[in-house]
Short mmCIF file of C-alpha atoms and ligand atoms in Angstrom, two decimals:
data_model
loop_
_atom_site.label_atom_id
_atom_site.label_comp_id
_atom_site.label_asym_id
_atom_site.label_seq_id
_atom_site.Cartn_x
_atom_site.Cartn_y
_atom_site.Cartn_z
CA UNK A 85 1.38 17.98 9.73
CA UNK A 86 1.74 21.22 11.77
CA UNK A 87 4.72 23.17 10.58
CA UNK A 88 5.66 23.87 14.07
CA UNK A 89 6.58 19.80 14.23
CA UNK A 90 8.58 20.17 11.23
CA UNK A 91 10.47 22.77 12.63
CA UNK A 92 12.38 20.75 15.05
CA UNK A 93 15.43 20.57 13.57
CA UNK A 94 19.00 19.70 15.07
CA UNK A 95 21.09 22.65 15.15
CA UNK A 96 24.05 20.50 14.08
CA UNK A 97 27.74 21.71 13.05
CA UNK A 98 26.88 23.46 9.42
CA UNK A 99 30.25 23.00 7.99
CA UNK A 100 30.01 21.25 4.24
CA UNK A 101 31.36 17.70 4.25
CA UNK A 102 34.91 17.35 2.63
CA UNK A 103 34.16 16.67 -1.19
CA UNK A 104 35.63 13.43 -2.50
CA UNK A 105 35.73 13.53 -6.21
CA UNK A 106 36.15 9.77 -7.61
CA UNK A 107 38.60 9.58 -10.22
CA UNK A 108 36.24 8.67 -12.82
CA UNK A 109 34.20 11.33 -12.37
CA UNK A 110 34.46 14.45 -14.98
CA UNK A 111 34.60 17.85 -13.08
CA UNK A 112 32.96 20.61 -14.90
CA UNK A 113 35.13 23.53 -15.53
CA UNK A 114 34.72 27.08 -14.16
CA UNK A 115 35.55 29.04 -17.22
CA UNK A 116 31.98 30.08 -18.63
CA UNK A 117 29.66 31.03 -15.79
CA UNK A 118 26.44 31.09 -16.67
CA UNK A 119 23.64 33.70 -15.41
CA UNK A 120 20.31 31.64 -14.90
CA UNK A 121 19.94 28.76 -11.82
CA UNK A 122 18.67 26.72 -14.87
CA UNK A 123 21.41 26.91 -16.59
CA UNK A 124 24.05 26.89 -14.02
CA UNK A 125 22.85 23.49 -13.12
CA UNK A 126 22.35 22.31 -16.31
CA UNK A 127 26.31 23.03 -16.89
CA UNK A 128 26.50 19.40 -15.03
CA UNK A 129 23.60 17.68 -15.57
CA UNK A 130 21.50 18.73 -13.18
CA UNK A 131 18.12 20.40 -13.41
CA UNK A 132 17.08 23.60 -10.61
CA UNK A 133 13.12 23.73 -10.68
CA UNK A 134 10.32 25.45 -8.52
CA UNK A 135 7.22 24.32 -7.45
CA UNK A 136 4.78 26.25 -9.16
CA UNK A 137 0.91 27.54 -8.52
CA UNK A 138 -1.48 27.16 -11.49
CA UNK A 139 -3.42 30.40 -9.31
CA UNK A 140 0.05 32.62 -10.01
CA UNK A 141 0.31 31.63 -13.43
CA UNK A 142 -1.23 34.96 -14.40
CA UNK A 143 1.29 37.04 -12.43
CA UNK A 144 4.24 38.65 -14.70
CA UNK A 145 6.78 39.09 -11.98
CA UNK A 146 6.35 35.15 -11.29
CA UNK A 147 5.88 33.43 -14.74
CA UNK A 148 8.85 35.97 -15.81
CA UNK A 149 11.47 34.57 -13.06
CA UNK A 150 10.07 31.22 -13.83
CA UNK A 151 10.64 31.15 -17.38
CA UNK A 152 14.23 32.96 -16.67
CA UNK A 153 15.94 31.17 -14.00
CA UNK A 154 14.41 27.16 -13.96
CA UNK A 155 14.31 24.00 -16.08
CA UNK A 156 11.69 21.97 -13.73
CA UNK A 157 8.68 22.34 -12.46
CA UNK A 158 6.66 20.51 -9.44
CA UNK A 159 2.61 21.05 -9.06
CA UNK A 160 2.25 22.56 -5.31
CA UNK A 161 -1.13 21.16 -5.26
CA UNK A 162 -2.54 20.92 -8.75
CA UNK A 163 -1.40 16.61 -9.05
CA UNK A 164 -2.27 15.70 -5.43
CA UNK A 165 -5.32 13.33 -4.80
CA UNK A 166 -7.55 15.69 -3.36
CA UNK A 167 -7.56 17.69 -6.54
CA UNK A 168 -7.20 14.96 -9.09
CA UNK A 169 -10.02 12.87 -7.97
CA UNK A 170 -12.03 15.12 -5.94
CA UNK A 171 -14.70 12.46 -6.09
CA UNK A 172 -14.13 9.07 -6.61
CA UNK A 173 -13.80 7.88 -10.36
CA UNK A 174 -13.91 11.48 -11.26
CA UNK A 175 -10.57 12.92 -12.49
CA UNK A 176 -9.84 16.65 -13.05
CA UNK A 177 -6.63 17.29 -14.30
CA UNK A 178 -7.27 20.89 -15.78
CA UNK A 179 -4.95 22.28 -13.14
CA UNK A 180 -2.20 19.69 -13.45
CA UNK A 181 -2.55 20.20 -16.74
CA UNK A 182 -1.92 23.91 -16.36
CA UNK A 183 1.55 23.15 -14.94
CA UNK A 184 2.41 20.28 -17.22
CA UNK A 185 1.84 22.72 -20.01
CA UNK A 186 3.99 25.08 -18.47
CA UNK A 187 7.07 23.39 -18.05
CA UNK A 188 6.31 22.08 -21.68
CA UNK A 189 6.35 25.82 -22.80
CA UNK A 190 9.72 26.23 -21.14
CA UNK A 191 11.24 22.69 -21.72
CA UNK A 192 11.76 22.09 -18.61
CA UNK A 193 11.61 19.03 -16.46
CA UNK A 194 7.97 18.00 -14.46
CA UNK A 195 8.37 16.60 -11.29
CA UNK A 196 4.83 14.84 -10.54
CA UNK A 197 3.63 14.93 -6.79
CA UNK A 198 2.19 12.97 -5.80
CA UNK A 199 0.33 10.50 -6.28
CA UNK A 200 -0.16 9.02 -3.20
CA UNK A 201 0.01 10.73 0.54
CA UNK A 202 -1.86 10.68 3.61
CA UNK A 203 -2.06 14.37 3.55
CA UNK A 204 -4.32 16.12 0.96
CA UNK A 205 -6.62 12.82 0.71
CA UNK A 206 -10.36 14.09 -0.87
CA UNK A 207 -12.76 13.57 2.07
CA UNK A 208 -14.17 10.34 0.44
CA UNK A 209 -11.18 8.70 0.80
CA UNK A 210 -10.20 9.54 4.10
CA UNK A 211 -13.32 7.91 5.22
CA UNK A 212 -12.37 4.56 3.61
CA UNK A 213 -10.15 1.38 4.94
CA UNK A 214 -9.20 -2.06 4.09
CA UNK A 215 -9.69 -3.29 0.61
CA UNK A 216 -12.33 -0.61 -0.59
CA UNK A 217 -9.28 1.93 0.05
CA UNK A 218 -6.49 -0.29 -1.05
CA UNK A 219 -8.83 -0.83 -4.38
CA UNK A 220 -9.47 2.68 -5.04
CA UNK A 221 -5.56 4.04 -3.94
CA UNK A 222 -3.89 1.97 -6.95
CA UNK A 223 -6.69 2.94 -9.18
CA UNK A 224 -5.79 6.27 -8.11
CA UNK A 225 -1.96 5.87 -8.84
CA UNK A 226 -3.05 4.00 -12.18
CA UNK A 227 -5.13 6.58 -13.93
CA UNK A 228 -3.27 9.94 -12.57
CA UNK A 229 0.46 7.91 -13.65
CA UNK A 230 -1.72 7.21 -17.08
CA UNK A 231 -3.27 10.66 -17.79
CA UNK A 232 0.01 12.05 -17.61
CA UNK A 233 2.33 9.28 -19.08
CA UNK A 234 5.83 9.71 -20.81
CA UNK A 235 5.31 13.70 -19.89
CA UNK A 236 6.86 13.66 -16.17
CA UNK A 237 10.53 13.07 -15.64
CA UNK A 238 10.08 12.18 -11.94
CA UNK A 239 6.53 10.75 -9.53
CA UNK A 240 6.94 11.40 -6.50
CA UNK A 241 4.87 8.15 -6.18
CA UNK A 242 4.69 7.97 -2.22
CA UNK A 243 5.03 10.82 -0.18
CA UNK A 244 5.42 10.92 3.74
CA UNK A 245 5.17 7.06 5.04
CA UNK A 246 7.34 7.34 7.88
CA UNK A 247 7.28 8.48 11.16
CA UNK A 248 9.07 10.93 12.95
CA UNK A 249 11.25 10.43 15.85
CA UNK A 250 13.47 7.50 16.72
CA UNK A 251 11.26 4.48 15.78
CA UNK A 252 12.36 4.15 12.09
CA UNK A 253 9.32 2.90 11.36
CA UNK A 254 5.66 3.32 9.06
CA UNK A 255 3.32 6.29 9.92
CA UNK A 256 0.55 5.13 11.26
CA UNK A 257 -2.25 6.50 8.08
CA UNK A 258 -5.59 4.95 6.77
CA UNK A 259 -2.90 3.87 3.55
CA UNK A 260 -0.94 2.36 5.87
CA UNK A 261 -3.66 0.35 7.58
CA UNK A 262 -4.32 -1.60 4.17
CA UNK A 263 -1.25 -3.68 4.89
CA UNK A 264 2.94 -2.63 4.61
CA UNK A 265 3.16 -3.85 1.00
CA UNK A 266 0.95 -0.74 -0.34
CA UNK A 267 3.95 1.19 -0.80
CA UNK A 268 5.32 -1.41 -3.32
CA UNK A 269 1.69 -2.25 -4.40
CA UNK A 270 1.89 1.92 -5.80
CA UNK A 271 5.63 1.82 -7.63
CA UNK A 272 4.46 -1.45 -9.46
CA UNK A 273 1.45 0.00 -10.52
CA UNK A 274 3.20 3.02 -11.43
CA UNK A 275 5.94 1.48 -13.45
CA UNK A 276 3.04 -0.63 -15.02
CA UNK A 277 1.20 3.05 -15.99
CA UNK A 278 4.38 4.91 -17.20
CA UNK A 279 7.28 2.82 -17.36
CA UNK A 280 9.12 5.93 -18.63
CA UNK A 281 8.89 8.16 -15.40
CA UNK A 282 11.40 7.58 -12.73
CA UNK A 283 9.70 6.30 -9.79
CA UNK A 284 10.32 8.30 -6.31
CA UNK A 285 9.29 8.15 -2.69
CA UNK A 286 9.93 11.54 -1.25
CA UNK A 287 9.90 12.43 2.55
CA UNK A 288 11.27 14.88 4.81
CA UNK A 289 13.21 15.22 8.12
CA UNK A 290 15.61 13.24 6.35
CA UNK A 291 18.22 15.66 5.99
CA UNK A 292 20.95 13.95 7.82
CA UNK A 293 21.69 10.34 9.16
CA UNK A 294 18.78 9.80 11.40
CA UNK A 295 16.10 7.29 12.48
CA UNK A 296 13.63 8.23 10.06
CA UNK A 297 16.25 8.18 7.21
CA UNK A 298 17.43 5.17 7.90
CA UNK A 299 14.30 3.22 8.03
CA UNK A 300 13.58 4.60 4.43
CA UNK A 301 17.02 3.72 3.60
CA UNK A 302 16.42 0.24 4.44
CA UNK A 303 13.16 0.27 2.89
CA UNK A 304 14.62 1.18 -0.50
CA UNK A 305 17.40 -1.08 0.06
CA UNK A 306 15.00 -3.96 0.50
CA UNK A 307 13.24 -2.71 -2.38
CA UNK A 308 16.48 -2.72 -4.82
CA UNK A 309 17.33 -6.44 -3.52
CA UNK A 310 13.90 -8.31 -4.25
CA UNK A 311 13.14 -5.73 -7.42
CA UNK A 312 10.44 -3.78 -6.81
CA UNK A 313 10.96 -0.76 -8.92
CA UNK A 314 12.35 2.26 -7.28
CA UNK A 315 14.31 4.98 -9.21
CA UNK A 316 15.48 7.80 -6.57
CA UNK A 317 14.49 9.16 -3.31
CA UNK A 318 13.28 12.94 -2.85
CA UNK A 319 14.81 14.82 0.18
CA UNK A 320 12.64 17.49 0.76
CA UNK A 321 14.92 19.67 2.54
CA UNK A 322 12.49 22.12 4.36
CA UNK A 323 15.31 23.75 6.59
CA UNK A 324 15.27 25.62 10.18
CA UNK A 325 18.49 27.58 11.06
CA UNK A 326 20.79 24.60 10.50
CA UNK A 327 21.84 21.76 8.32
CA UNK A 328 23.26 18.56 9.86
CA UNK A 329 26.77 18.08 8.87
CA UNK A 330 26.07 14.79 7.63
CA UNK A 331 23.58 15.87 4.94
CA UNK A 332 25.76 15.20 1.84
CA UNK A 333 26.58 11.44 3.06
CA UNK A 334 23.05 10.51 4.21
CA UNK A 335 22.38 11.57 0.10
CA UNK A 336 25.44 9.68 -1.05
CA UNK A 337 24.43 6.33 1.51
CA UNK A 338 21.02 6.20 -0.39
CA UNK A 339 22.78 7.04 -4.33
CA UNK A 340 24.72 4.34 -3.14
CA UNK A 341 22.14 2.03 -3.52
CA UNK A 342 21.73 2.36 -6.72
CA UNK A 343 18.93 5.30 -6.92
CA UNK A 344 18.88 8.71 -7.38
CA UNK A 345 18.51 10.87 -4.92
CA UNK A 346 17.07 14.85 -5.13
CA UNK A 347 16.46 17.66 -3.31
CA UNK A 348 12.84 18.34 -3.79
CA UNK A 349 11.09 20.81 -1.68
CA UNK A 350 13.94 23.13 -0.64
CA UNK A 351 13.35 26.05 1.49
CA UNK A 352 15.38 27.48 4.52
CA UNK A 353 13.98 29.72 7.57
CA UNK A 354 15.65 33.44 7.23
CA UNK A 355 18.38 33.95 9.15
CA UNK A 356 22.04 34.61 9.46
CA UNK A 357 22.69 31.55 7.72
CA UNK A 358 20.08 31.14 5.21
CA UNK A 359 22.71 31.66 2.45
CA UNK A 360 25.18 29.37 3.64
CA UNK A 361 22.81 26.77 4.34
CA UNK A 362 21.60 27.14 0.75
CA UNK A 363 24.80 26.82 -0.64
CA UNK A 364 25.77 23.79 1.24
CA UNK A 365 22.70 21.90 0.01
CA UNK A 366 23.56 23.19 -3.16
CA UNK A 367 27.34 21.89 -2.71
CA UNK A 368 26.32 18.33 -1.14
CA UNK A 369 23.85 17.77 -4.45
CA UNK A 370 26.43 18.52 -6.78
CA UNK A 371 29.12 16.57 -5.41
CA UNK A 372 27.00 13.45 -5.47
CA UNK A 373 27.09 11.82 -9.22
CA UNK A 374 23.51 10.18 -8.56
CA UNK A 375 21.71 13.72 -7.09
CA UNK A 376 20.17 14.90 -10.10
CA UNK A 377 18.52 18.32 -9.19
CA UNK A 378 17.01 20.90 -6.55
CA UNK A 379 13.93 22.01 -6.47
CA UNK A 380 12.93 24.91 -4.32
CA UNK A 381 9.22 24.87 -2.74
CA UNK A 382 8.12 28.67 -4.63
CA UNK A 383 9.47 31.34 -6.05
CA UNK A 384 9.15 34.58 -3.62
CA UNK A 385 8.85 34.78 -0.11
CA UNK A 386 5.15 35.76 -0.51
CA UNK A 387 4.87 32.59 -2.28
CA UNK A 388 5.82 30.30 -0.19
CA UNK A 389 3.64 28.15 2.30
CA UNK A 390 5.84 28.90 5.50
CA UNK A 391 4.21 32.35 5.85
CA UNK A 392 6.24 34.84 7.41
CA UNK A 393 9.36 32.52 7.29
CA UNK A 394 10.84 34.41 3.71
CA UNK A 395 12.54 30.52 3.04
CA UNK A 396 13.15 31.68 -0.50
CA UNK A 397 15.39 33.02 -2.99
CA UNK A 398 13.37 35.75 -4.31
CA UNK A 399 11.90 38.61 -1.52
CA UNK A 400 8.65 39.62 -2.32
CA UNK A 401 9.09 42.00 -5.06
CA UNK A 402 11.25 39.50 -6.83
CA UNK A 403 14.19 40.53 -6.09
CA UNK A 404 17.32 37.86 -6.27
CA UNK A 405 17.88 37.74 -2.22
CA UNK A 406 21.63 36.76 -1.06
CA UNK A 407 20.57 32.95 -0.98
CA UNK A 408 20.05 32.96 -4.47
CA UNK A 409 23.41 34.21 -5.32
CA UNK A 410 24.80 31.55 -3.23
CA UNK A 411 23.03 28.91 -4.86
CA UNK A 412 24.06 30.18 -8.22
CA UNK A 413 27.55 30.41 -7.22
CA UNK A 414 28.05 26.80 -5.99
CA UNK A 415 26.46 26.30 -8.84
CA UNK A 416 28.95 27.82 -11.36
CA UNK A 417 31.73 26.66 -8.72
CA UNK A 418 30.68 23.49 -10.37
CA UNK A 419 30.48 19.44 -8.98
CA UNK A 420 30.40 15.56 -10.23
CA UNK A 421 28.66 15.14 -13.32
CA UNK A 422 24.99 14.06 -13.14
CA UNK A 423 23.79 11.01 -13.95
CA UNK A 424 26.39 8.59 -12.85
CA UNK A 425 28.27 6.68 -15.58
CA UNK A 426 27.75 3.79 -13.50
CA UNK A 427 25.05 2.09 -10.84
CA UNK A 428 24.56 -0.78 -9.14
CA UNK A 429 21.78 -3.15 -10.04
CA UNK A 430 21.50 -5.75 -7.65
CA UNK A 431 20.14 -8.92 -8.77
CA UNK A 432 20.13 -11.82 -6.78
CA UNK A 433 20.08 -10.98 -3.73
CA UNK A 434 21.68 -12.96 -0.66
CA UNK A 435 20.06 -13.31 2.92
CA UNK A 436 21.71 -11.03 4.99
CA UNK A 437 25.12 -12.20 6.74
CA UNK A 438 25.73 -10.58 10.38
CA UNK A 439 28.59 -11.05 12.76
CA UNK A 440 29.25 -10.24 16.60
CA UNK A 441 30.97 -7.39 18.03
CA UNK A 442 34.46 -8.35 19.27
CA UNK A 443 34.17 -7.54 23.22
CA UNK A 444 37.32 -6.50 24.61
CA UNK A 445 38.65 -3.48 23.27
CA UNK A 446 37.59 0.34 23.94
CA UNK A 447 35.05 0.10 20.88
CA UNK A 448 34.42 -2.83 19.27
CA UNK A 449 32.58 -3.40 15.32
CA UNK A 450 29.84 -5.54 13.73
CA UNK A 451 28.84 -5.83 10.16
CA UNK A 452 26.07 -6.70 8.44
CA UNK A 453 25.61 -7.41 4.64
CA UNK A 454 23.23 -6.89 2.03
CA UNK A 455 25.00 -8.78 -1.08
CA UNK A 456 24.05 -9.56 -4.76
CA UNK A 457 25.97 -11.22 -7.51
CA UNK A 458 28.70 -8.83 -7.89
CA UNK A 459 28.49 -6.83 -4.69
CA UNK A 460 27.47 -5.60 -1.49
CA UNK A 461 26.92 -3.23 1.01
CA UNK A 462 28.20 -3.14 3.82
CA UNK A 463 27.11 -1.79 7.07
CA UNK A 464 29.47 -1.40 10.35
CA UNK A 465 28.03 -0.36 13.56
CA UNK A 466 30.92 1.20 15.78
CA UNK A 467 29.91 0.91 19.94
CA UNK A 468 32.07 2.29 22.54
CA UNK A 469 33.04 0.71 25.31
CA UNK A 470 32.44 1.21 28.87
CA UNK A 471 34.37 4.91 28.39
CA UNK A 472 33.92 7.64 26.17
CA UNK A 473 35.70 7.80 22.65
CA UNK A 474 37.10 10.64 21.21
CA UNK A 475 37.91 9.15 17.60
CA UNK A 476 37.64 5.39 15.75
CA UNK A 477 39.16 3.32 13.78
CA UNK A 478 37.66 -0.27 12.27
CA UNK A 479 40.00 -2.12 10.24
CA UNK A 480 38.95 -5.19 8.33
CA UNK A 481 40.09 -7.63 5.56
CA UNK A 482 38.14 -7.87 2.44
CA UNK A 483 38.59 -11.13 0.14
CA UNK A 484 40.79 -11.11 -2.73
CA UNK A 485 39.02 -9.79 -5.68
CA UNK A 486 37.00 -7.59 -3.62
CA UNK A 487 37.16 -3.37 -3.42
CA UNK A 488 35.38 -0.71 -2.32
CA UNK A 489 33.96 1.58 -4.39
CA UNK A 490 32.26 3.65 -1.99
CA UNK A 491 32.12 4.67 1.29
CA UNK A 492 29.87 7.07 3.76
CA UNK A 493 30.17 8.42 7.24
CA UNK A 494 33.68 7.43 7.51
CA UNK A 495 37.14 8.33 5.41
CA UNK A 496 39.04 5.03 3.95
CA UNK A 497 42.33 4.43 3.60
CA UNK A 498 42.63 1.48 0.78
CA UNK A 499 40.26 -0.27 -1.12
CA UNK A 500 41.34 -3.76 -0.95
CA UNK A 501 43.04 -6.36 1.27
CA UNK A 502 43.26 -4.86 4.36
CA UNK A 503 40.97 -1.52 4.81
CA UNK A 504 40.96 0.81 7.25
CA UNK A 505 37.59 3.14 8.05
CA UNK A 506 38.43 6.61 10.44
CA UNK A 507 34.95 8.42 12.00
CA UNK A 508 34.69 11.81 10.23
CA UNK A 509 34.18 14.77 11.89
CA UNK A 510 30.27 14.39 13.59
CA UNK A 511 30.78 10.61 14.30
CA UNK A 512 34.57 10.20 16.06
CA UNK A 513 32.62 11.33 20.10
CA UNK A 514 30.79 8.65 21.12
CA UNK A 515 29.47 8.20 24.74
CA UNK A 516 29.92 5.41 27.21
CA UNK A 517 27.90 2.57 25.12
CA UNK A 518 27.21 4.65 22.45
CA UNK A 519 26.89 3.73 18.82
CA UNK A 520 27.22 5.01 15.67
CA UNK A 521 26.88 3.37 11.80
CA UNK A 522 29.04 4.06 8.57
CA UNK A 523 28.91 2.02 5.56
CA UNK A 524 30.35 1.33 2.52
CA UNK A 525 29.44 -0.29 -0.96
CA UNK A 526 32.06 -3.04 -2.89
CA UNK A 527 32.49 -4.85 -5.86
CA UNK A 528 32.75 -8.90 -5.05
CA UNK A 529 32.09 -10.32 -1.87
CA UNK A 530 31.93 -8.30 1.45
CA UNK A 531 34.22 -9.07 4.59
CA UNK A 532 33.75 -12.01 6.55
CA UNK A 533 35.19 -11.90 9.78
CA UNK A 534 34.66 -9.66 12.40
CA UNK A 535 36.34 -5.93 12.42
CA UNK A 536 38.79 -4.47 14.52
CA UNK A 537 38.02 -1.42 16.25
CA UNK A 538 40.52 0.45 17.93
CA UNK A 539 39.86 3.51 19.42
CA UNK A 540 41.50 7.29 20.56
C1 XIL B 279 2.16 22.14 0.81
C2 XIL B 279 1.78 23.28 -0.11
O1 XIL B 279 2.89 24.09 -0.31
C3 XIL B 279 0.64 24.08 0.49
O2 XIL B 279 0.16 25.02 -0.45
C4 XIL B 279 -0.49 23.15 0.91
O3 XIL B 279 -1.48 23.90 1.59
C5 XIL B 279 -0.01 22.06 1.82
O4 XIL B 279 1.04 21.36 1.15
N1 XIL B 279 5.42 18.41 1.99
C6 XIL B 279 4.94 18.17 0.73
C7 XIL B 279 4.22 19.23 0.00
O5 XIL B 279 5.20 17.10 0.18
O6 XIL B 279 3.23 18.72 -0.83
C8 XIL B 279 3.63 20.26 0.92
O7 XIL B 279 3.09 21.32 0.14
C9 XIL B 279 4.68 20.76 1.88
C10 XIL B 279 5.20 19.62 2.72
#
C-alpha cells in the first residue's frame, strides 16, 4: 500500500502509560549498563534486531553496525513469495539464505517474513483464485517453512489481512477470496513444516486500541480458544509524529491472551519527537513480560524504505542519531523479564456469555466472556449516557475463587470479591452515547451479573 495511507496516524497524547510491575515479575537491575542495543536488551530477555538487505551485505559501515549493535535479523525482501518462488514450484532461496547465514554468523535471532502476504505476490500468483491459489499458497507456506526449518526463531506466517479503517474486518485480497479459514489453513501448515518456529501474524496500524487491532485481537483470541496454533503477534510500529497513548496496553490486551507480542518493523518519521517516541516503544515492550523484542525496519536513514523520512537510528554516515541513545537508555533503564514465567493456555473453550447494559445511570456496563477451564477474559464495554462523562467507574462482583490477574485500559482496585475498574487517562471523556472497551483476564470463572457503572 501507498505509504502516504500509512501515514495517517492519530496524533494522540504521547505520554508513556504508567508501568505496573506484577509482583512476580523479576526487575532487572541498573548496575552494569551495557554498550550494544543487542546486548542491552538481552540484559532481560529480549532480542533488538534489524531488517537486513542481502544487496548491503557487502557494505562495511552496515555489516559493521550490524554485527555490533543486534542479536536478530529479519529478510526485507529476500523470504517473501515473490522472491522465493518466483515461478511456481521453483524455489530460490540463495538470498534468504544470505541472511539466514548472517544472523547464524552473529548468533543472532531470524525473524522469517513472510510467508504469506498479499503484497509482494510473484505475478503468477496474483493472477490465480479459488482452489488453484489456495493449493499453491499452502504449498508455498509448506516448502519455504521446510527449507528453512528449526533455523528461524519467529514466521511472520501472515502478514497484512486486515483492513484499515473502522470495519475491523478481512482485507479484501485474491488470499482472502479462497475462503476466511486460509489464515488458519497457513499456521497449521506451518506448525506441521517447523513445529519449532513460533508462529506470527504481523500487521500494522495497530499501534494503539483501534478497529483494526481489535478485529485481529479477536481473531487470535478465537484462534487460542478452538487451538489453531498461534504463538505471538508482530506490531509493526511504522510511526508518524505520534504514538497513541494506549500503545503499551493494546500490546499487553493481546500478551494477555496468551501470545507473544513484538515490535517488528519499527521506524519513526524525524521530528521533534522521534526520540521520545522511540523510547516509549522501547519502554511499553519492556514492561510487558510476553513482548519479546524490537526490531527496527534498517539500519541508516539511507537504508530505509521511507525515503527522505530518516525513521532510523543511524543517519547516513552511520552515525548513532539521538533516537538510538534513547532506545539504548530505556533499554539499560531496564523492564519485566522476557518470556513470561507463566501463560495462559486455554483449553476448552466455553460459548461466549454476554449480558445487558444496566439503563439508568449516567454510563452504564456490559460484559462479555471468552472462558476456558481455568479462566477467562473478560471484556467490559463502558457507554455514556445521554451526557458527556468526564471519568468512570464499573464495579462488579467476581465469584469466590475467582481473581484477576490482569487488566488493560483501565486501573483496578482488588482482585477478588468485589472489583472496581477506573478509565485511565485516554479513556475517562466519553461523548453523549459514546463507548469505550477495557478488559481484563482471571483465574476461575468470570462475573456473572451485570456491572455497575457510575460515572464523574
Ligand atoms: C518493504 C521493504 O522495506 C521494501 O524494500 C519493499 O520495496 C516493500 O516492502 N510492511 C512489511 C514489509 O511487512 O515487508 C514492508 O517492507 C514494509 C511494510
Amino acid at each position: 500500500m501507498p505509504l502516504l495511507k500509512r501515514n495517517r496516524f492519530l496524533l494522540l497524547a504521547s505520554a508513556a502509560a504508567g508501568v505496573v510491575v506484577a509482583a512476580s515479575v523479576a526487575v532487572i537491575g541498573t548496575a552494569e549498563a551495557a554498550s550494544t542495543l543487542g546486548a542491552s536488551a538481552a540484559q532481560s530477555g529480549r532480542y533488538f534486531g534489524a531488517a537486513i538487505a542481502a544487496g548491503r551485505l557487502g557494505d562495511a559501515t552496515y555489516t559493521g553496525i550490524l554485527n555490533r549493535e543486534f542479536n536478530s535479523v529479519t529478510p526485507e525482501n529476500e523470504m517473501k513469495w515473490d522472491a522465493t518462488e518466483p515461478s511456481q514450484g521453483r524455489f530460490t532461496y540463495t538470498n534468504g539464505d544470505r541472511i539466514l547465514n548472517q544472523g547464524i554468523s552473529m548468533g543472532a535471532k531470524v525473524r522469517g517474513h513472510a510467508l504469506l502476504w498479499y503484497q509482494q505476490e510473484p505475478g503468477w500468483a496474483q493472477s490465480m483464485s479459488g482452489t488453484a491459489l489456495r493449493n499453491a499458497m499452502m504449498n508455498h507456506v509448506t516448502q519455504v517453512a521446510t527449507h528453512y526449518k528449526g533455523k528461524i526463531y519467529a514466521w511472520d506466517v501472515v502478514n497484512e489481512a486486515f483492513a484499515d479503517g473502522g470495519s475491523g474486518a478481512r482485507r479484501d485480497s485474491n488470499l482472502q477470496r479462497t475462503g476466511n479459514d486460509w489464515i488458519e489453513a497457513a499456521f497449521r501448515a506451518a506448525r506441521a513444516a517447523d513445529p519449532a518456529a513460533k508462529l506470527c501474524y504481523n500487521d500494522y496500524n495497530t499501534d494503539g486500541v483501534n478497529a483494526k487491532s481489535t478485529g485481529i485481537y479477536n481473531m487470535v483470541r478465537d484462534f487460542k480458544s478452538r487451538g489453531v496454533p498461534i504463538d505471538c503477534v508482530g506490531f509493526q510500529s511504522h510511526l508518524g509524529t505520534g504514538i497513541p497513548g494506549d500503545y503499551q496496553a493494546n500490546l499487553q490486551r493481546f500478551a494477555d491472551l496468551g501470545v507473544d507480542v513484538q515490535i517488528t518493523e519499527l521506524d519513526v518519521a524525524q521530528g521533534g519527537n522521534q526520540a521520545n517516541i522511540y523510547a516509549s516503544v522501547t519502554r511499553a515492550c519492556l514492561a510487558v513480560s510476553r513482548c519479546t523484542g524490537i526490531t527496527v525496519w534498517g539500519i541508516r536513514d539511507s537504508d530505509s524504505w521511507r525515503t527522505g523520512e530518516n525513521p532510523l537510528l543511524f543517519d547516513n554516515s552511520g552515525n548513532k542519531k539521538a533516537a538510538y541513545t534513547s532506545v539504548l537508555n530505556a533499554l539499560n533503564a531496564g523492564g519485566t523479564t522476557s518470556p513470561s514465567p507463566s501463560s495462559p493456555s486455554p483449553s476448552a473453550p466455553s460459548p461466549s456469555a454476554s449480558t445487558s447494559p444496566q439503563p439508568g445511570g449516567a454510563c452504564s456496563a456490559s460484559v462479555s466472556l471468552n472462558s476456558w477451564n481455568g479462566g477467562f477474559v473478560a471484556t467490559i464495554k463502558v457507554t455514556a449516557g445521554s451526557a458527556p462523562v468526564n471519568g468512570w467507574t464499573v464495579s462488579l462482583s467476581l465469584p469466590s475463587g475467582s481473581a484477576v490477574t490482569s487488566t488493560w485500559s483501565a486501573t483496578n482496585s482488588g482482585t477478588t470479591g468485589n472489583v472496581t475498574f477506573r478509565n485511565v487517562s485516554y479513556n475517562g471523556q466519553l461523548a453523549a452515547g459514546g463507548v469505550t472497551e477495557f478488559g481484563f483476564q482471571g483465574t476461575g470463572t468470570g462475573p456473572t451479573a451485570t456491572p455497575a457503572c457510575s460515572a464523574a
